[in-house]
PDB file of C-alpha atoms in Angstrom:
ATOM      1  CA  MET A1374     -39.002 -50.151 -43.493  1.00  0.00           C
ATOM      2  CA  THR A1375     -38.495 -53.899 -43.246  1.00  0.00           C
ATOM      3  CA  ILE A1376     -37.931 -55.810 -40.016  1.00  0.00           C
ATOM      4  CA  LEU A1377     -34.272 -56.311 -40.914  1.00  0.00           C
ATOM      5  CA  GLU A1378     -33.792 -52.596 -41.581  1.00  0.00           C
ATOM      6  CA  GLN A1379     -35.417 -51.748 -38.252  1.00  0.00           C
ATOM      7  CA  MET A1380     -33.097 -54.106 -36.395  1.00  0.00           C
ATOM      8  CA  LEU A1381     -30.029 -52.700 -38.161  1.00  0.00           C
ATOM      9  CA  GLU A1382     -30.789 -49.159 -36.960  1.00  0.00           C
ATOM     10  CA  GLY A1383     -28.178 -48.184 -34.374  1.00  0.00           C
ATOM     11  CA  THR A1384     -26.533 -51.626 -34.579  1.00  0.00           C
ATOM     12  CA  LYS A1385     -22.729 -51.676 -34.665  1.00  0.00           C
ATOM     13  CA  SER A1386     -22.004 -55.380 -35.120  1.00  0.00           C
ATOM     14  CA  VAL A1387     -23.729 -58.365 -36.777  1.00  0.00           C
ATOM     15  CA  ALA A1388     -22.958 -62.085 -36.687  1.00  0.00           C
ATOM     16  CA  ILE A1389     -24.383 -63.976 -39.669  1.00  0.00           C
ATOM     17  CA  LEU A1390     -25.044 -67.682 -39.131  1.00  0.00           C
ATOM     18  CA  GLY A1391     -26.449 -70.585 -41.152  1.00  0.00           C
ATOM     19  CA  HIS A1392     -26.932 -74.299 -40.753  1.00  0.00           C
ATOM     20  CA  VAL A1393     -24.365 -77.079 -40.508  1.00  0.00           C
ATOM     21  CA  ARG A1394     -23.200 -78.524 -43.854  1.00  0.00           C
ATOM     22  CA  PRO A1395     -24.157 -75.289 -45.664  1.00  0.00           C
ATOM     23  CA  ASP A1396     -25.796 -75.641 -49.079  1.00  0.00           C
ATOM     24  CA  GLY A1397     -26.447 -73.119 -51.841  1.00  0.00           C
ATOM     25  CA  ASP A1398     -29.348 -71.354 -50.126  1.00  0.00           C
ATOM     26  CA  CYS A1399     -27.495 -71.149 -46.813  1.00  0.00           C
ATOM     27  CA  LEU A1400     -24.337 -69.749 -48.402  1.00  0.00           C
ATOM     28  CA  GLY A1401     -26.249 -67.501 -50.772  1.00  0.00           C
ATOM     29  CA  SER A1402     -28.315 -65.891 -48.032  1.00  0.00           C
ATOM     30  CA  ALA A1403     -25.398 -65.545 -45.596  1.00  0.00           C
ATOM     31  CA  LEU A1404     -23.025 -64.005 -48.134  1.00  0.00           C
ATOM     32  CA  GLY A1405     -25.855 -62.027 -49.722  1.00  0.00           C
ATOM     33  CA  LEU A1406     -26.523 -60.304 -46.413  1.00  0.00           C
ATOM     34  CA  TYR A1407     -22.786 -59.886 -45.749  1.00  0.00           C
ATOM     35  CA  ASN A1408     -22.159 -58.173 -49.083  1.00  0.00           C
ATOM     36  CA  TYR A1409     -25.249 -55.997 -48.704  1.00  0.00           C
ATOM     37  CA  LEU A1410     -24.058 -54.797 -45.291  1.00  0.00           C
ATOM     38  CA  ARG A1411     -20.511 -54.175 -46.502  1.00  0.00           C
ATOM     39  CA  LEU A1412     -21.861 -52.014 -49.340  1.00  0.00           C
ATOM     40  CA  ASN A1413     -24.695 -50.150 -47.646  1.00  0.00           C
ATOM     41  CA  HIS A1414     -23.742 -50.209 -43.949  1.00  0.00           C
ATOM     42  CA  PRO A1415     -19.936 -49.963 -43.910  1.00  0.00           C
ATOM     43  CA  ASP A1416     -20.036 -48.743 -40.302  1.00  0.00           C
ATOM     44  CA  ILE A1417     -21.399 -52.136 -39.155  1.00  0.00           C
ATOM     45  CA  ARG A1418     -18.841 -54.791 -38.254  1.00  0.00           C
ATOM     46  CA  ALA A1419     -20.198 -57.982 -39.850  1.00  0.00           C
ATOM     47  CA  ALA A1420     -18.874 -61.540 -40.058  1.00  0.00           C
ATOM     48  CA  VAL A1421     -20.181 -64.838 -41.449  1.00  0.00           C
ATOM     49  CA  TYR A1422     -19.695 -68.023 -39.409  1.00  0.00           C
ATOM     50  CA  LEU A1423     -20.258 -71.301 -41.256  1.00  0.00           C
ATOM     51  CA  GLU A1424     -18.739 -74.738 -41.585  1.00  0.00           C
ATOM     52  CA  GLU A1425     -16.540 -75.313 -44.618  1.00  0.00           C
ATOM     53  CA  SER A1426     -18.531 -75.797 -47.814  1.00  0.00           C
ATOM     54  CA  SER A1427     -18.031 -76.971 -51.363  1.00  0.00           C
ATOM     55  CA  PRO A1428     -15.409 -74.946 -53.275  1.00  0.00           C
ATOM     56  CA  LYS A1429     -17.810 -74.782 -56.222  1.00  0.00           C
ATOM     57  CA  PHE A1430     -19.313 -71.755 -54.448  1.00  0.00           C
ATOM     58  CA  ASN A1431     -16.026 -69.841 -54.314  1.00  0.00           C
ATOM     59  CA  TYR A1432     -17.246 -67.446 -57.027  1.00  0.00           C
ATOM     60  CA  LEU A1433     -19.460 -65.785 -54.419  1.00  0.00           C
ATOM     61  CA  LYS A1434     -17.904 -62.590 -53.120  1.00  0.00           C
ATOM     62  CA  GLY A1435     -16.928 -62.971 -49.474  1.00  0.00           C
ATOM     63  CA  TYR A1436     -16.539 -66.768 -49.708  1.00  0.00           C
ATOM     64  CA  ASP A1437     -12.914 -66.446 -48.574  1.00  0.00           C
ATOM     65  CA  LYS A1438     -13.969 -64.258 -45.630  1.00  0.00           C
ATOM     66  CA  ILE A1439     -16.190 -66.891 -44.005  1.00  0.00           C
ATOM     67  CA  ARG A1440     -15.014 -67.823 -40.501  1.00  0.00           C
ATOM     68  CA  HIS A1441     -15.018 -71.549 -39.800  1.00  0.00           C
ATOM     69  CA  GLN A1442     -14.106 -71.498 -36.100  1.00  0.00           C
ATOM     70  CA  VAL A1443     -15.701 -69.971 -33.018  1.00  0.00           C
ATOM     71  CA  ASP A1444     -13.700 -67.009 -31.726  1.00  0.00           C
ATOM     72  CA  ASP A1445     -14.061 -64.563 -28.841  1.00  0.00           C
ATOM     73  CA  ALA A1446     -15.718 -61.806 -30.871  1.00  0.00           C
ATOM     74  CA  TYR A1447     -18.999 -60.337 -29.601  1.00  0.00           C
ATOM     75  CA  TYR A1448     -21.864 -59.190 -31.834  1.00  0.00           C
ATOM     76  CA  GLU A1449     -24.826 -57.059 -30.886  1.00  0.00           C
ATOM     77  CA  LEU A1450     -27.182 -58.603 -33.471  1.00  0.00           C
ATOM     78  CA  CYS A1451     -27.207 -62.241 -34.584  1.00  0.00           C
ATOM     79  CA  VAL A1452     -28.964 -63.044 -37.868  1.00  0.00           C
ATOM     80  CA  CYS A1453     -29.693 -66.756 -38.370  1.00  0.00           C
ATOM     81  CA  LEU A1454     -30.411 -67.805 -41.955  1.00  0.00           C
ATOM     82  CA  ASP A1455     -31.889 -70.990 -43.427  1.00  0.00           C
ATOM     83  CA  SER A1456     -31.692 -72.865 -40.116  1.00  0.00           C
ATOM     84  CA  GLY A1457     -34.857 -74.441 -38.754  1.00  0.00           C
ATOM     85  CA  ASP A1458     -33.723 -74.809 -35.140  1.00  0.00           C
ATOM     86  CA  ILE A1459     -30.896 -73.854 -32.789  1.00  0.00           C
ATOM     87  CA  GLN A1460     -29.178 -77.244 -33.041  1.00  0.00           C
ATOM     88  CA  ARG A1461     -28.712 -76.767 -36.787  1.00  0.00           C
ATOM     89  CA  LEU A1462     -26.471 -73.784 -36.045  1.00  0.00           C
ATOM     90  CA  GLY A1463     -23.861 -76.154 -34.618  1.00  0.00           C
ATOM     91  CA  ASP A1464     -21.116 -74.629 -32.460  1.00  0.00           C
ATOM     92  CA  PHE A1465     -21.870 -71.172 -33.848  1.00  0.00           C
ATOM     93  CA  LYS A1466     -25.046 -70.898 -31.764  1.00  0.00           C
ATOM     94  CA  HIS A1467     -22.562 -69.385 -29.287  1.00  0.00           C
ATOM     95  CA  TYR A1468     -23.098 -66.021 -31.025  1.00  0.00           C
ATOM     96  CA  LEU A1469     -26.867 -66.330 -30.804  1.00  0.00           C
ATOM     97  CA  ASP A1470     -26.616 -67.001 -27.071  1.00  0.00           C
ATOM     98  CA  GLN A1471     -24.459 -63.903 -26.510  1.00  0.00           C
ATOM     99  CA  ALA A1472     -26.206 -61.413 -28.803  1.00  0.00           C
ATOM    100  CA  ASP A1473     -28.433 -58.652 -27.416  1.00  0.00           C
ATOM    101  CA  LYS A1474     -30.979 -59.272 -30.161  1.00  0.00           C
ATOM    102  CA  SER A1475     -31.543 -61.867 -32.852  1.00  0.00           C
ATOM    103  CA  LEU A1476     -33.385 -62.307 -36.125  1.00  0.00           C
ATOM    104  CA  CYS A1477     -34.229 -65.623 -37.785  1.00  0.00           C
ATOM    105  CA  LEU A1478     -34.899 -65.511 -41.539  1.00  0.00           C
ATOM    106  CA  ASP A1479     -35.995 -68.861 -42.929  1.00  0.00           C
ATOM    107  CA  HIS A1480     -38.605 -70.672 -45.005  1.00  0.00           C
ATOM    108  CA  HIS A1481     -38.677 -74.190 -43.518  1.00  0.00           C
ATOM    109  CA  VAL A1482     -42.109 -75.346 -42.447  1.00  0.00           C
ATOM    110  CA  THR A1483     -40.472 -77.080 -39.462  1.00  0.00           C
ATOM    111  CA  ASN A1484     -38.813 -73.880 -38.155  1.00  0.00           C
ATOM    112  CA  THR A1485     -39.161 -73.614 -34.339  1.00  0.00           C
ATOM    113  CA  ARG A1486     -39.156 -69.764 -34.239  1.00  0.00           C
ATOM    114  CA  TYR A1487     -36.121 -69.698 -31.943  1.00  0.00           C
ATOM    115  CA  GLY A1488     -35.033 -66.148 -32.765  1.00  0.00           C
ATOM    116  CA  GLY A1489     -35.937 -63.069 -30.766  1.00  0.00           C
ATOM    117  CA  THR A1490     -37.666 -61.956 -33.988  1.00  0.00           C
ATOM    118  CA  ASN A1491     -38.685 -64.447 -36.675  1.00  0.00           C
ATOM    119  CA  VAL A1492     -39.557 -63.961 -40.341  1.00  0.00           C
ATOM    120  CA  VAL A1493     -40.461 -67.420 -41.637  1.00  0.00           C
ATOM    121  CA  PRO A1494     -42.905 -67.406 -44.583  1.00  0.00           C
ATOM    122  CA  ASP A1495     -42.977 -71.128 -45.340  1.00  0.00           C
ATOM    123  CA  GLU A1496     -44.539 -70.517 -48.754  1.00  0.00           C
ATOM    124  CA  ALA A1497     -41.279 -68.904 -49.922  1.00  0.00           C
ATOM    125  CA  SER A1498     -39.050 -70.913 -52.245  1.00  0.00           C
ATOM    126  CA  SER A1499     -35.859 -70.226 -50.330  1.00  0.00           C
ATOM    127  CA  THR A1500     -34.274 -68.172 -47.596  1.00  0.00           C
ATOM    128  CA  CYS A1501     -32.710 -66.047 -50.339  1.00  0.00           C
ATOM    129  CA  GLU A1502     -36.232 -65.148 -51.474  1.00  0.00           C
ATOM    130  CA  VAL A1503     -37.116 -64.199 -47.885  1.00  0.00           C
ATOM    131  CA  LEU A1504     -33.946 -62.126 -47.564  1.00  0.00           C
ATOM    132  CA  PHE A1505     -34.599 -60.315 -50.851  1.00  0.00           C
ATOM    133  CA  GLU A1506     -37.882 -59.031 -49.405  1.00  0.00           C
ATOM    134  CA  GLN A1507     -35.970 -57.613 -46.412  1.00  0.00           C
ATOM    135  CA  LEU A1508     -33.466 -55.648 -48.526  1.00  0.00           C
ATOM    136  CA  ASP A1509     -33.793 -52.394 -50.429  1.00  0.00           C
ATOM    137  CA  GLU A1510     -33.947 -53.584 -54.047  1.00  0.00           C
ATOM    138  CA  GLU A1511     -32.300 -50.409 -55.301  1.00  0.00           C
ATOM    139  CA  LYS A1512     -29.286 -51.053 -53.030  1.00  0.00           C
ATOM    140  CA  ILE A1513     -28.639 -54.617 -54.208  1.00  0.00           C
ATOM    141  CA  ASP A1514     -25.505 -54.764 -56.350  1.00  0.00           C
ATOM    142  CA  ARG A1515     -24.302 -57.523 -58.688  1.00  0.00           C
ATOM    143  CA  HIS A1516     -22.359 -59.369 -55.981  1.00  0.00           C
ATOM    144  CA  THR A1517     -25.331 -59.554 -53.635  1.00  0.00           C
ATOM    145  CA  ALA A1518     -27.571 -60.534 -56.556  1.00  0.00           C
ATOM    146  CA  GLU A1519     -25.224 -63.417 -57.453  1.00  0.00           C
ATOM    147  CA  CYS A1520     -25.537 -64.745 -53.906  1.00  0.00           C
ATOM    148  CA  LEU A1521     -29.325 -64.498 -53.804  1.00  0.00           C
ATOM    149  CA  TYR A1522     -29.773 -66.021 -57.265  1.00  0.00           C
ATOM    150  CA  THR A1523     -27.512 -68.927 -56.257  1.00  0.00           C
ATOM    151  CA  GLY A1524     -29.666 -69.710 -53.240  1.00  0.00           C
ATOM    152  CA  ILE A1525     -32.889 -69.544 -55.218  1.00  0.00           C
ATOM    153  CA  ILE A1526     -31.752 -71.899 -57.987  1.00  0.00           C
ATOM    154  CA  HIS A1527     -30.448 -74.438 -55.491  1.00  0.00           C
ATOM    155  CA  ASP A1528     -33.593 -74.598 -53.370  1.00  0.00           C
ATOM    156  CA  THR A1529     -35.895 -74.652 -56.411  1.00  0.00           C
ATOM    157  CA  GLY A1530     -33.841 -77.158 -58.424  1.00  0.00           C
ATOM    158  CA  VAL A1531     -33.390 -74.451 -61.068  1.00  0.00           C
ATOM    159  CA  PHE A1532     -37.082 -73.513 -60.838  1.00  0.00           C
ATOM    160  CA  LYS A1533     -38.368 -77.114 -61.161  1.00  0.00           C
ATOM    161  CA  PHE A1534     -39.543 -77.841 -57.619  1.00  0.00           C
ATOM    162  CA  SER A1535     -43.086 -77.182 -56.424  1.00  0.00           C
ATOM    163  CA  CYS A1536     -41.863 -74.415 -54.096  1.00  0.00           C
ATOM    164  CA  THR A1537     -41.258 -72.243 -57.167  1.00  0.00           C
ATOM    165  CA  SER A1538     -43.907 -69.544 -57.530  1.00  0.00           C
ATOM    166  CA  ALA A1539     -44.566 -66.719 -59.948  1.00  0.00           C
ATOM    167  CA  HIS A1540     -43.155 -64.402 -57.283  1.00  0.00           C
ATOM    168  CA  THR A1541     -39.977 -66.493 -57.174  1.00  0.00           C
ATOM    169  CA  MET A1542     -39.563 -66.035 -60.917  1.00  0.00           C
ATOM    170  CA  GLU A1543     -40.223 -62.310 -60.583  1.00  0.00           C
ATOM    171  CA  ILE A1544     -37.456 -61.977 -57.993  1.00  0.00           C
ATOM    172  CA  ALA A1545     -35.080 -64.047 -60.135  1.00  0.00           C
ATOM    173  CA  GLY A1546     -35.764 -61.681 -63.023  1.00  0.00           C
ATOM    174  CA  LYS A1547     -34.954 -58.654 -60.881  1.00  0.00           C
ATOM    175  CA  LEU A1548     -31.671 -60.265 -59.830  1.00  0.00           C
ATOM    176  CA  MET A1549     -30.822 -61.025 -63.458  1.00  0.00           C
ATOM    177  CA  GLU A1550     -31.268 -57.320 -64.215  1.00  0.00           C
ATOM    178  CA  LYS A1551     -28.368 -56.594 -61.848  1.00  0.00           C
ATOM    179  CA  GLY A1552     -26.005 -57.968 -64.495  1.00  0.00           C
ATOM    180  CA  ILE A1553     -25.277 -61.439 -63.123  1.00  0.00           C
ATOM    181  CA  ASP A1554     -24.069 -64.242 -65.396  1.00  0.00           C
ATOM    182  CA  PHE A1555     -27.036 -66.459 -64.523  1.00  0.00           C
ATOM    183  CA  GLY A1556     -26.114 -69.203 -67.006  1.00  0.00           C
ATOM    184  CA  ALA A1557     -22.641 -69.618 -65.530  1.00  0.00           C
ATOM    185  CA  ILE A1558     -24.058 -69.653 -61.986  1.00  0.00           C
ATOM    186  CA  ILE A1559     -26.445 -72.483 -62.894  1.00  0.00           C
ATOM    187  CA  ASP A1560     -23.835 -74.523 -64.769  1.00  0.00           C
ATOM    188  CA  ASN A1561     -20.960 -74.086 -62.345  1.00  0.00           C
ATOM    189  CA  SER A1562     -22.749 -74.402 -59.016  1.00  0.00           C
ATOM    190  CA  PHE A1563     -25.668 -76.703 -59.835  1.00  0.00           C
ATOM    191  CA  TYR A1564     -24.805 -79.020 -62.707  1.00  0.00           C
ATOM    192  CA  ARG A1565     -21.016 -79.244 -62.995  1.00  0.00           C
ATOM    193  CA  LYS A1566     -19.366 -82.107 -61.126  1.00  0.00           C
ATOM    194  CA  THR A1567     -15.813 -83.351 -60.773  1.00  0.00           C
ATOM    195  CA  TYR A1568     -14.848 -86.732 -62.175  1.00  0.00           C
ATOM    196  CA  ILE A1569     -14.822 -88.194 -58.654  1.00  0.00           C
ATOM    197  CA  GLN A1570     -18.259 -86.745 -57.894  1.00  0.00           C
ATOM    198  CA  ASN A1571     -19.584 -88.400 -61.049  1.00  0.00           C
ATOM    199  CA  GLN A1572     -18.060 -91.683 -59.898  1.00  0.00           C
ATOM    200  CA  ILE A1573     -19.742 -91.597 -56.498  1.00  0.00           C
ATOM    201  CA  LEU A1574     -23.022 -90.589 -58.174  1.00  0.00           C
ATOM    202  CA  GLY A1575     -22.697 -93.592 -60.484  1.00  0.00           C
ATOM    203  CA  ARG A1576     -21.949 -95.870 -57.545  1.00  0.00           C
ATOM    204  CA  ALA A1577     -25.021 -94.612 -55.685  1.00  0.00           C
ATOM    205  CA  LEU A1578     -27.293 -95.114 -58.692  1.00  0.00           C
ATOM    206  CA  LEU A1579     -25.841 -98.525 -59.531  1.00  0.00           C
ATOM    207  CA  GLU A1580     -26.469 -99.839 -56.017  1.00  0.00           C
ATOM    208  CA  SER A1581     -29.872 -98.214 -55.484  1.00  0.00           C
ATOM    209  CA  ILE A1582     -32.799-100.406 -54.471  1.00  0.00           C
ATOM    210  CA  THR A1583     -36.532 -99.905 -55.035  1.00  0.00           C
ATOM    211  CA  PHE A1584     -39.255-101.053 -52.648  1.00  0.00           C
ATOM    212  CA  PHE A1585     -42.988-100.637 -52.082  1.00  0.00           C
ATOM    213  CA  ASP A1586     -43.617-101.847 -55.646  1.00  0.00           C
ATOM    214  CA  GLY A1587     -41.204 -99.323 -57.110  1.00  0.00           C
ATOM    215  CA  ARG A1588     -42.781 -96.335 -55.399  1.00  0.00           C
ATOM    216  CA  CYS A1589     -39.722 -95.787 -53.204  1.00  0.00           C
ATOM    217  CA  ILE A1590     -36.004 -95.927 -53.904  1.00  0.00           C
ATOM    218  CA  PHE A1591     -32.975 -95.674 -51.658  1.00  0.00           C
ATOM    219  CA  SER A1592     -29.228 -95.727 -51.914  1.00  0.00           C
ATOM    220  CA  ALA A1593     -26.550 -95.721 -49.230  1.00  0.00           C
ATOM    221  CA  ILE A1594     -22.857 -94.837 -49.212  1.00  0.00           C
ATOM    222  CA  ARG A1595     -20.647 -96.161 -46.392  1.00  0.00           C
ATOM    223  CA  GLN A1596     -17.625 -94.407 -44.915  1.00  0.00           C
ATOM    224  CA  SER A1597     -15.308 -97.024 -46.381  1.00  0.00           C
ATOM    225  CA  GLU A1598     -16.633 -96.219 -49.858  1.00  0.00           C
ATOM    226  CA  MET A1599     -16.244 -92.484 -49.274  1.00  0.00           C
ATOM    227  CA  GLU A1600     -12.643 -93.051 -48.232  1.00  0.00           C
ATOM    228  CA  PHE A1601     -12.002 -95.216 -51.312  1.00  0.00           C
ATOM    229  CA  TYR A1602     -13.195 -92.464 -53.659  1.00  0.00           C
ATOM    230  CA  GLY A1603     -11.723 -89.657 -51.560  1.00  0.00           C
ATOM    231  CA  VAL A1604     -15.034 -87.816 -51.099  1.00  0.00           C
ATOM    232  CA  ASP A1605     -16.915 -86.258 -48.203  1.00  0.00           C
ATOM    233  CA  GLY A1606     -20.427 -84.955 -47.601  1.00  0.00           C
ATOM    234  CA  LYS A1607     -19.858 -81.914 -49.839  1.00  0.00           C
ATOM    235  CA  ASP A1608     -19.459 -84.273 -52.820  1.00  0.00           C
ATOM    236  CA  MET A1609     -22.889 -85.844 -52.406  1.00  0.00           C
ATOM    237  CA  ASP A1610     -24.820 -82.959 -53.973  1.00  0.00           C
ATOM    238  CA  GLY A1611     -27.283 -84.042 -56.631  1.00  0.00           C
ATOM    239  CA  ILE A1612     -27.485 -87.729 -55.753  1.00  0.00           C
ATOM    240  CA  ILE A1613     -30.848 -87.492 -54.027  1.00  0.00           C
ATOM    241  CA  ASP A1614     -32.306 -85.387 -56.825  1.00  0.00           C
ATOM    242  CA  GLN A1615     -31.220 -87.894 -59.450  1.00  0.00           C
ATOM    243  CA  LEU A1616     -32.823 -90.709 -57.451  1.00  0.00           C
ATOM    244  CA  ARG A1617     -36.026 -88.637 -57.236  1.00  0.00           C
ATOM    245  CA  LEU A1618     -36.258 -88.582 -61.037  1.00  0.00           C
ATOM    246  CA  THR A1619     -36.555 -92.375 -61.281  1.00  0.00           C
ATOM    247  CA  GLU A1620     -39.759 -93.264 -63.140  1.00  0.00           C
ATOM    248  CA  GLY A1621     -42.603 -94.338 -60.874  1.00  0.00           C
ATOM    249  CA  VAL A1622     -40.894 -93.214 -57.654  1.00  0.00           C
ATOM    250  CA  GLU A1623     -42.839 -91.201 -55.086  1.00  0.00           C
ATOM    251  CA  VAL A1624     -40.158 -91.072 -52.346  1.00  0.00           C
ATOM    252  CA  ALA A1625     -36.382 -91.127 -52.770  1.00  0.00           C
ATOM    253  CA  ILE A1626     -33.977 -91.662 -49.872  1.00  0.00           C
ATOM    254  CA  PHE A1627     -30.225 -91.180 -49.887  1.00  0.00           C
ATOM    255  CA  ILE A1628     -28.079 -91.823 -46.836  1.00  0.00           C
ATOM    256  CA  TYR A1629     -24.370 -91.626 -46.233  1.00  0.00           C
ATOM    257  CA  GLU A1630     -22.385 -92.626 -43.182  1.00  0.00           C
ATOM    258  CA  THR A1631     -21.024 -89.769 -41.058  1.00  0.00           C
ATOM    259  CA  GLY A1632     -19.780 -91.887 -38.153  1.00  0.00           C
ATOM    260  CA  ALA A1633     -19.975 -95.367 -36.707  1.00  0.00           C
ATOM    261  CA  GLN A1634     -23.614 -96.437 -37.190  1.00  0.00           C
ATOM    262  CA  GLU A1635     -24.627 -92.819 -37.902  1.00  0.00           C
ATOM    263  CA  PHE A1636     -26.143 -91.632 -41.180  1.00  0.00           C
ATOM    264  CA  LYS A1637     -27.080 -88.339 -42.791  1.00  0.00           C
ATOM    265  CA  VAL A1638     -30.502 -88.852 -44.381  1.00  0.00           C
ATOM    266  CA  SER A1639     -31.916 -86.905 -47.332  1.00  0.00           C
ATOM    267  CA  MET A1640     -35.469 -87.448 -48.592  1.00  0.00           C
ATOM    268  CA  ARG A1641     -37.433 -86.175 -51.579  1.00  0.00           C
ATOM    269  CA  SER A1642     -41.041 -86.812 -52.578  1.00  0.00           C
ATOM    270  CA  ARG A1643     -43.094 -86.083 -55.673  1.00  0.00           C
ATOM    271  CA  TYR A1644     -46.770 -85.565 -54.825  1.00  0.00           C
ATOM    272  CA  LEU A1645     -48.145 -87.562 -51.893  1.00  0.00           C
ATOM    273  CA  VAL A1646     -45.721 -87.833 -48.986  1.00  0.00           C
ATOM    274  CA  ASP A1647     -44.799 -85.011 -46.600  1.00  0.00           C
ATOM    275  CA  VAL A1648     -41.173 -85.884 -45.880  1.00  0.00           C
ATOM    276  CA  SER A1649     -40.796 -82.932 -43.480  1.00  0.00           C
ATOM    277  CA  ARG A1650     -43.104 -84.757 -41.036  1.00  0.00           C
ATOM    278  CA  ILE A1651     -40.923 -87.857 -41.232  1.00  0.00           C
ATOM    279  CA  ALA A1652     -37.702 -85.901 -40.809  1.00  0.00           C
ATOM    280  CA  ALA A1653     -39.140 -83.978 -37.850  1.00  0.00           C
ATOM    281  CA  PHE A1654     -40.068 -87.243 -36.118  1.00  0.00           C
ATOM    282  CA  PHE A1655     -36.381 -88.214 -36.203  1.00  0.00           C
ATOM    283  CA  GLY A1656     -35.137 -84.822 -35.032  1.00  0.00           C
ATOM    284  CA  GLY A1657     -34.614 -83.231 -38.455  1.00  0.00           C
ATOM    285  CA  GLY A1658     -36.674 -80.922 -40.609  1.00  0.00           C
ATOM    286  CA  GLY A1659     -37.085 -79.297 -43.981  1.00  0.00           C
ATOM    287  CA  HIS A1660     -39.838 -78.898 -46.529  1.00  0.00           C
ATOM    288  CA  VAL A1661     -42.877 -80.925 -47.529  1.00  0.00           C
ATOM    289  CA  ARG A1662     -41.070 -82.325 -50.593  1.00  0.00           C
ATOM    290  CA  ALA A1663     -37.440 -82.108 -49.404  1.00  0.00           C
ATOM    291  CA  ALA A1664     -36.187 -82.824 -45.901  1.00  0.00           C
ATOM    292  CA  GLY A1665     -33.446 -84.512 -43.948  1.00  0.00           C
ATOM    293  CA  CYS A1666     -32.246 -85.731 -40.585  1.00  0.00           C
ATOM    294  CA  THR A1667     -29.504 -87.748 -38.885  1.00  0.00           C
ATOM    295  CA  MET A1668     -30.236 -91.314 -37.771  1.00  0.00           C
ATOM    296  CA  SER A1669     -28.360 -94.048 -35.928  1.00  0.00           C
ATOM    297  CA  GLY A1670     -28.232 -97.804 -36.499  1.00  0.00           C
ATOM    298  CA  SER A1671     -27.438-100.000 -39.460  1.00  0.00           C
ATOM    299  CA  ILE A1672     -28.528 -99.152 -43.002  1.00  0.00           C
ATOM    300  CA  HIS A1673     -31.244-101.786 -42.600  1.00  0.00           C
ATOM    301  CA  ASP A1674     -32.451-100.113 -39.376  1.00  0.00           C
ATOM    302  CA  VAL A1675     -32.564 -96.641 -40.928  1.00  0.00           C
ATOM    303  CA  ILE A1676     -34.514 -97.697 -44.017  1.00  0.00           C
ATOM    304  CA  ASN A1677     -36.910 -99.857 -42.019  1.00  0.00           C
ATOM    305  CA  ASN A1678     -37.679 -97.004 -39.607  1.00  0.00           C
ATOM    306  CA  LEU A1679     -38.260 -94.549 -42.435  1.00  0.00           C
ATOM    307  CA  SER A1680     -40.385 -97.070 -44.333  1.00  0.00           C
ATOM    308  CA  VAL A1681     -42.894 -97.338 -41.494  1.00  0.00           C
ATOM    309  CA  HIS A1682     -43.646 -93.614 -41.736  1.00  0.00           C
ATOM    310  CA  ILE A1683     -43.691 -93.562 -45.531  1.00  0.00           C
ATOM    311  CA  ALA A1684     -46.114 -96.484 -45.616  1.00  0.00           C
ATOM    312  CA  GLY A1685     -48.350 -94.760 -43.076  1.00  0.00           C
ATOM    313  CA  GLN A1686     -48.729 -91.736 -45.313  1.00  0.00           C
ATOM    314  CA  LEU A1687     -49.143 -93.740 -48.523  1.00  0.00           C
ATOM    315  CA  ASP A1688     -51.819 -95.912 -46.921  1.00  0.00           C
ATOM    316  CA  ALA A1689     -53.718 -92.779 -45.860  1.00  0.00           C
ATOM    317  CA  VAL A1690     -53.974 -91.500 -49.444  1.00  0.00           C
ATOM    318  CA  PRO A1691     -57.452 -92.108 -50.936  1.00  0.00           C
ATOM    319  CA  ASP A1692     -57.389 -94.668 -53.750  1.00  0.00           C
ATOM    320  CA  GLY A1693     -58.441 -92.100 -56.302  1.00  0.00           C
ATOM    321  CA  GLN A1694     -55.342 -89.981 -55.567  1.00  0.00           C
ATOM    322  CA  LYS A1695     -52.727 -92.750 -55.640  1.00  0.00           C
TER     323      LYS A1695
END
């Protein structure tokens, strides 16, 4: 019996939480657990609480059932998914504070183990991979499989990132056997973009700047530009990953303005730099090769502050490994 199954025994109500600005792995794990409970534990009252997310994920069963506002409901068990610390839960940490017991399922190396019980294997590709190990494989239906597969492809970059393991591929294969349309999931949730999203991607690439002799690249989008194109943070998916693919680049940085002198920062690295350490220094977190945080100041201030930490790690690399 898994830890999750043990904690579900005798439980009558479950709140399912994820991080602010939910991505594919956050949504996939939250809705994957929700659908699994609805199918196999119909006596448990379960609800998902998340901020609004990109409509490209509306094919996931239960997407329209997600609650976007804090209410006065009480839940005996709170399951926190894909969130490295309490602050990343946003206003919904209210349910964690009130619950009798809590379980944190995650894979971020920067996770603070804030749950009453924590299952955080940081070698896992995604929280959906962690969740799969907590479920009874025989009781996973197509809808739950679609959710879990979505999370895995998004956190592995469709199996390209270094977090992908043979075990990840094995799990993906088992999910495919549940009858999911894996090709459509990849195309519609990972690659397909609206015309406006392509425009903002083009703008970000056109105005990108390299530094450190081409080993780093950054691009920034201001609020005024977001308003001009009619986009928000949910439309920025894929920009950082495209910057990462620039030839010769070790570290890619993408920032967009979320408020006056406030920026959401995303970082990716190829081989040498641990961006999770940099993000953690500025109050964020993530993975060795993919991390993020929120920073204040001008664009110049943000890039300069990040550059100091990037340079420190690059300088520490032995010449033979550069």
